[in-house]
Short mmCIF file of C-alpha atoms and ligand atoms in Angstrom, two decimals:
data_model
loop_
_atom_site.label_atom_id
_atom_site.label_comp_id
_atom_site.label_asym_id
_atom_site.label_seq_id
_atom_site.Cartn_x
_atom_site.Cartn_y
_atom_site.Cartn_z
CA MET A 1 32.72 10.24 91.07
CA ARG A 2 31.56 10.88 87.51
CA LYS A 3 28.26 8.52 86.69
CA ARG A 4 29.19 6.54 83.54
CA TYR A 5 26.31 6.10 80.85
CA GLU A 6 26.05 3.34 78.75
CA ILE A 7 26.55 4.41 74.92
CA VAL A 8 26.12 1.62 72.33
CA ARG A 9 27.61 2.48 68.65
CA THR A 10 25.90 1.25 65.98
CA THR A 11 27.12 3.14 63.14
CA LEU A 12 30.44 3.16 61.56
CA GLU A 13 33.30 5.11 62.73
CA ARG A 14 33.87 7.69 59.62
CA PRO A 15 35.89 10.45 58.73
CA LEU A 16 34.78 13.80 58.67
CA GLU A 17 33.03 14.18 55.08
CA ARG A 18 34.42 17.39 54.52
CA PRO A 19 37.19 19.88 55.93
CA LEU A 20 35.63 22.39 58.39
CA GLU A 21 36.23 25.86 57.08
CA ARG A 22 36.23 27.39 60.68
CA PRO A 23 36.40 26.10 63.88
CA LEU A 24 33.03 25.45 65.55
CA VAL A 25 32.49 27.47 68.55
CA SER A 26 29.30 27.17 71.06
CA ASN A 27 28.94 29.74 74.11
CA GLY A 28 32.78 30.10 74.10
CA TYR A 29 33.89 26.68 73.88
CA THR A 30 35.42 24.95 70.60
CA LEU A 31 34.78 21.66 69.79
CA GLU A 32 37.69 19.37 69.50
CA THR A 33 37.77 18.32 66.01
CA THR A 34 39.16 14.41 66.51
CA PRO A 35 36.81 11.73 64.86
CA GLU A 36 36.38 10.59 68.60
CA ARG A 37 34.59 14.42 69.21
CA LEU A 38 33.33 15.04 65.87
CA GLY A 39 31.12 12.95 63.19
CA TRP A 40 29.27 13.41 60.86
CA LEU A 41 24.97 13.08 61.11
CA GLU A 42 23.83 10.37 59.18
CA PRO A 43 21.27 11.27 56.12
CA THR A 44 17.95 9.44 55.92
CA ASP A 45 15.96 9.08 52.70
CA PRO A 46 12.37 9.92 53.72
CA ASN A 47 10.28 7.76 51.11
CA LEU A 48 12.15 4.34 52.48
CA PRO A 49 9.38 2.23 54.17
CA MET A 50 7.43 3.79 57.85
CA LYS A 51 9.05 0.37 59.55
CA GLN A 52 12.24 1.19 58.40
CA LEU A 53 12.35 4.78 59.13
CA ARG A 54 11.18 4.04 63.12
CA GLU A 55 13.69 1.49 63.58
CA ARG A 56 16.79 4.12 62.69
CA TYR A 57 14.94 6.72 64.64
CA ARG A 58 15.03 4.30 67.61
CA ALA A 59 18.73 3.29 67.18
CA ASP A 60 19.90 6.77 66.61
CA GLY A 61 17.61 9.13 68.24
CA TYR A 62 16.71 11.47 64.99
CA LEU A 63 16.24 11.16 61.46
CA TRP A 64 17.71 13.30 59.15
CA LEU A 65 14.87 13.29 56.26
CA LYS A 66 17.23 14.70 53.14
CA GLY A 67 14.33 16.60 50.81
CA PHE A 68 11.42 16.33 52.53
CA PHE A 69 9.69 19.34 51.71
CA ASP A 70 9.52 21.11 48.46
CA ARG A 71 13.01 23.50 48.77
CA GLU A 72 10.89 26.08 47.26
CA VAL A 73 8.03 26.06 49.59
CA VAL A 74 10.75 26.43 52.28
CA LEU A 75 12.75 29.49 50.41
CA ASP A 76 9.49 30.81 50.15
CA PHE A 77 8.53 31.15 53.44
CA ARG A 78 12.43 32.74 54.20
CA ARG A 79 11.69 35.10 52.00
CA PHE A 80 8.55 36.00 53.52
CA PHE A 81 9.80 36.40 56.84
CA PHE A 82 12.88 38.84 55.96
CA ALA A 83 10.68 41.13 54.08
CA THR A 84 8.18 41.02 57.37
CA ILE A 85 11.22 42.00 59.31
CA THR A 86 12.60 44.53 57.04
CA ALA A 87 9.22 45.95 57.21
CA GLY A 88 8.40 45.88 60.76
CA GLY A 89 11.69 45.87 62.46
CA VAL A 90 12.60 43.04 65.07
CA GLN A 91 8.92 43.66 67.03
CA ALA A 92 7.85 42.05 63.88
CA PHE A 93 9.42 38.98 65.07
CA PHE A 94 6.50 37.38 67.13
CA GLU A 95 3.74 38.87 64.14
CA VAL A 96 5.52 35.86 61.91
CA VAL A 97 5.29 33.49 64.71
CA LYS A 98 1.30 33.95 64.81
CA SER A 99 0.96 34.76 60.71
CA PRO A 100 -1.55 32.96 58.49
CA GLU A 101 1.94 31.96 56.44
CA TYR A 102 3.76 30.52 59.24
CA GLU A 103 0.40 28.32 60.21
CA ARG A 104 0.05 27.13 56.90
CA PHE A 105 3.48 26.02 56.67
CA CYS A 106 2.96 23.91 59.65
CA ALA A 107 0.04 22.98 58.98
CA MET A 108 1.29 20.89 55.51
CA PRO A 109 -0.36 18.02 54.45
CA ARG A 110 3.17 16.74 53.45
CA LEU A 111 4.13 17.09 57.54
CA TRP A 112 0.73 15.46 58.88
CA ASP A 113 0.66 12.99 56.88
CA PHE A 114 4.20 12.07 57.56
CA TYR A 115 3.53 12.01 61.18
CA ARG A 116 0.16 9.80 60.77
CA ALA A 117 1.86 7.02 59.41
CA PHE A 118 5.23 7.45 61.59
CA MET A 119 3.44 7.47 65.27
CA PRO A 120 0.92 5.64 63.81
CA GLY A 121 -2.20 7.85 65.06
CA ARG A 122 -3.90 11.04 64.93
CA PRO A 123 -1.19 13.64 64.74
CA TYR A 124 -1.49 16.86 67.71
CA LEU A 125 1.21 19.91 67.14
CA HIS A 126 1.85 21.99 70.00
CA LYS A 127 0.80 25.78 69.30
CA ARG A 128 4.12 27.02 70.92
CA LYS A 129 6.45 26.36 68.00
CA LEU A 130 9.52 29.03 67.69
CA ILE A 131 11.30 30.36 65.20
CA ARG A 132 15.18 31.23 65.44
CA PHE A 133 17.40 33.68 63.45
CA ASN A 134 21.01 34.01 64.22
CA TYR A 135 23.45 36.75 62.95
CA PRO A 136 26.79 35.92 61.97
CA GLY A 137 28.99 36.38 65.04
CA GLU A 138 26.15 36.27 67.39
CA HIS A 139 28.21 35.25 70.92
CA ASN A 140 25.26 33.08 72.40
CA CYS A 141 23.85 29.72 71.12
CA THR A 142 21.45 26.74 72.49
CA GLY A 143 23.32 24.97 75.01
CA GLY A 144 23.57 21.16 75.02
CA HIS A 145 20.19 19.66 76.67
CA TYR A 146 17.18 17.48 75.56
CA ASP A 147 13.35 18.70 74.99
CA LEU A 148 11.75 16.79 77.81
CA ILE A 149 13.30 19.42 80.21
CA TYR A 150 10.98 21.70 79.03
CA LEU A 151 8.28 19.17 78.36
CA ARG A 152 7.13 17.36 81.27
CA ALA A 153 3.66 18.05 81.84
CA GLY A 154 2.64 15.61 79.00
CA THR A 155 3.23 12.66 77.53
CA ASP A 156 7.22 11.70 76.95
CA ARG A 157 6.31 10.06 73.17
CA LEU A 158 6.92 13.54 71.51
CA TYR A 159 8.64 14.14 68.44
CA THR A 160 10.35 17.36 67.65
CA SER A 161 10.94 18.75 63.94
CA TRP A 162 13.55 21.24 63.25
CA ILE A 163 13.38 22.59 59.87
CA PRO A 164 15.87 24.77 58.27
CA PHE A 165 14.28 27.87 56.53
CA GLY A 166 17.51 27.72 53.46
CA ASP A 167 20.80 26.29 53.67
CA ILE A 168 22.78 25.68 56.61
CA PRO A 169 26.02 24.41 56.22
CA VAL A 170 27.76 23.36 59.63
CA GLU A 171 29.78 26.96 59.83
CA MET A 172 26.51 28.56 59.93
CA GLY A 173 25.67 27.10 62.95
CA GLY A 174 23.08 24.69 62.62
CA LEU A 175 21.90 21.75 65.26
CA ILE A 176 23.84 19.43 66.25
CA TYR A 177 23.69 16.17 68.51
CA LEU A 178 25.65 13.70 70.66
CA GLU A 179 25.71 10.95 69.16
CA HIS A 180 23.92 7.66 71.05
CA SER A 181 22.63 10.17 73.42
CA ASP A 182 19.06 9.57 74.08
CA ALA A 183 20.19 7.06 76.32
CA VAL A 184 22.04 9.20 78.33
CA GLY A 185 18.90 11.39 78.29
CA ARG A 186 16.39 8.97 79.61
CA GLN A 187 18.92 8.05 82.19
CA MET A 188 19.30 12.26 83.63
CA GLU A 189 15.78 12.21 83.15
CA GLU A 190 15.68 9.54 85.61
CA GLU A 191 17.91 10.97 88.25
CA PHE A 192 15.67 14.22 87.62
CA ARG A 193 12.19 12.61 88.63
CA MET A 194 13.93 10.99 91.74
CA LYS A 195 15.14 14.19 92.93
CA ASN A 196 12.40 16.31 91.73
CA ALA A 197 9.60 13.82 93.43
CA ASP A 198 9.50 15.99 96.58
CA LEU A 199 8.85 19.31 94.88
CA PRO A 200 5.50 20.92 94.54
CA PRO A 201 3.53 19.92 91.49
CA GLU A 202 4.29 22.70 89.37
CA GLU A 203 8.04 23.55 90.50
CA ARG A 204 8.31 19.27 89.73
CA ILE A 205 7.82 19.76 86.08
CA ASN A 206 9.76 23.41 85.74
CA ALA A 207 13.15 23.31 83.79
CA TYR A 208 14.47 25.71 85.93
CA ASN A 209 13.76 24.60 89.31
CA ARG A 210 16.83 23.92 92.14
CA ASN A 211 17.96 20.68 90.61
CA MET A 212 18.67 22.19 87.42
CA ARG A 213 21.10 23.70 85.91
CA GLU A 214 21.10 27.20 84.14
CA ASN A 215 18.60 27.62 81.17
CA GLY A 216 17.47 24.40 81.79
CA TRP A 217 20.01 23.23 79.90
CA VAL A 218 22.63 19.86 80.48
CA SER A 219 25.53 21.96 79.65
CA ALA A 220 26.74 24.78 77.64
CA ASN A 221 30.29 23.07 77.97
CA LEU A 222 29.62 21.36 74.65
CA VAL A 223 33.83 20.12 74.93
CA ASP A 224 33.13 18.79 78.54
CA MET A 225 29.99 17.06 77.21
CA ALA A 226 31.93 15.03 74.77
CA ASN A 227 34.55 13.99 76.89
CA ARG A 228 31.82 13.42 80.02
CA PHE A 229 29.79 10.68 77.78
CA ASP A 230 32.71 9.47 75.50
CA SER A 231 30.89 10.30 72.56
CA ARG A 232 30.91 12.65 69.22
CA TRP A 233 29.09 15.86 68.23
CA LEU A 234 27.46 15.25 65.06
CA ILE A 235 27.24 17.83 62.31
CA ALA A 236 25.60 17.98 58.80
CA ASP A 237 25.35 21.05 56.28
CA TYR A 238 21.32 21.21 55.97
CA GLN A 239 19.69 22.15 52.98
CA ALA A 240 16.41 24.13 52.60
CA GLY A 241 14.05 21.04 52.48
CA ASP A 242 15.56 18.99 54.89
CA MET A 243 13.67 18.33 57.80
CA MET A 244 15.33 16.80 61.56
CA ILE A 245 13.16 14.50 63.80
CA HIS A 246 14.60 14.03 67.25
CA SER A 247 13.20 12.31 70.32
CA PRO A 248 12.61 14.55 73.37
CA PHE A 249 15.70 12.61 74.98
CA MET A 250 18.29 12.93 71.91
CA ILE A 251 21.01 16.11 73.01
CA HIS A 252 21.67 18.50 70.55
CA ALA A 253 22.52 22.55 70.95
CA ALA A 254 23.73 24.82 67.89
CA THR A 255 27.29 26.33 67.24
CA VAL A 256 27.65 30.34 66.49
CA ASN A 257 26.86 31.41 63.15
CA ASN A 258 30.14 32.25 61.53
CA VAL A 259 29.76 32.10 57.59
CA SER A 260 31.80 34.86 55.90
CA SER A 261 28.63 35.62 53.84
CA GLY A 262 26.49 37.92 56.23
CA GLU A 263 23.79 35.47 56.26
CA ILE A 264 21.20 34.37 58.95
CA ARG A 265 20.73 31.28 60.25
CA LEU A 266 16.79 31.01 60.28
CA SER A 267 14.79 27.57 61.40
CA THR A 268 12.21 26.69 63.22
CA ASP A 269 11.35 24.05 65.63
CA ILE A 270 7.77 22.39 66.44
CA ARG A 271 6.52 19.57 68.41
CA PHE A 272 4.02 16.80 67.80
CA GLN A 273 2.80 13.87 69.68
CA ARG A 274 -0.20 11.66 69.22
CA ALA A 275 -3.22 13.46 69.83
CA ASP A 276 -4.66 10.96 72.56
CA ASP A 277 -1.84 11.41 74.43
CA PRO A 278 -1.64 13.67 77.30
CA THR A 279 -0.38 16.86 76.75
CA ASP A 280 2.09 19.58 78.42
CA PRO A 281 -0.60 22.76 78.66
CA ARG A 282 2.16 24.95 79.35
CA TRP A 283 2.85 24.20 75.35
CA ALA A 284 -0.89 25.24 74.21
CA SER A 285 -0.34 28.84 73.34
CA ASP A 286 1.82 30.48 71.02
CA TRP A 287 4.87 31.36 72.39
CA THR A 288 5.45 34.57 73.76
CA PRO A 289 8.63 36.25 75.28
CA GLY A 290 9.22 35.77 78.57
CA ASP A 291 7.04 32.64 78.67
CA ASN A 292 9.67 31.11 81.03
CA LEU A 293 9.70 27.71 78.90
O1 AKG B 301 17.74 26.00 66.73
C1 AKG B 301 18.17 25.98 68.19
O2 AKG B 301 19.57 26.38 68.08
C2 AKG B 301 17.62 25.13 68.60
C3 AKG B 301 16.57 23.91 68.68
C4 AKG B 301 16.53 22.90 69.26
O3 AKG B 301 16.49 22.95 70.96
C5 AKG B 301 15.56 21.85 69.55
O4 AKG B 301 15.10 22.12 67.83
O5 AKG B 301 14.44 21.70 70.08
#
């Protein structure tokens, strides 16, 4: 029998904010567009008092901070990325990941001052930072997962910043979130913790151990997930300058880039925690291909 997960609804049901230009497809599954299965993320003003931002984050499992960064700074990084890739080919991708320009972007006082106040405490940024780019029509995209699956060897007081490098309208395949799934992720993780208890320590924290699913994902079938948890996928038209923050238990995924303009979807995801909480040592080095995380 299927497990029932309690999902508390705290936001009003709203119709879609605009008609979709294309169906949303993720790993071969086309998302349902009924109001019970698809909705829009709620934007938040980053200038609200910290107390309100924290309450919202706790209630929703995410914050969509509109216009958090200076748009031009973000677009500058996008230009740097494509100039580097154009000059050096795809091998240059990991040069960008290790570049001073990317370090500088991630070291921006705007970001660190925010986390210092939001946590509150001295922030620590995991060195393993990811940049993702997706060509239109590329079939594979991020399956449904929550981040702690890959980060089990430290604290669970983690904050992921997902930052679009450019405008990412829904049809370009930005991040989507399963509404109120922070509670689902917590319950699943508790179940994995119990199942993993008998495994050797390095296996216990592994996203690919015998108790986990392919790629560490909860599922690649987002349609089934929304039905199973009786929830909605929340979508958004992201703009350069926005920043998402999500909890390590919040389930999210992506859809295929399906824009006709040929534009590439470019984003980064980086993770903060308090400097005095335990860190996962596997995330203390630059992201490299095949680092098995
Ligand atoms: O950008 C993506 O496709 C995935 C990002 C992600 O999983 C994250 O930000 O945690």
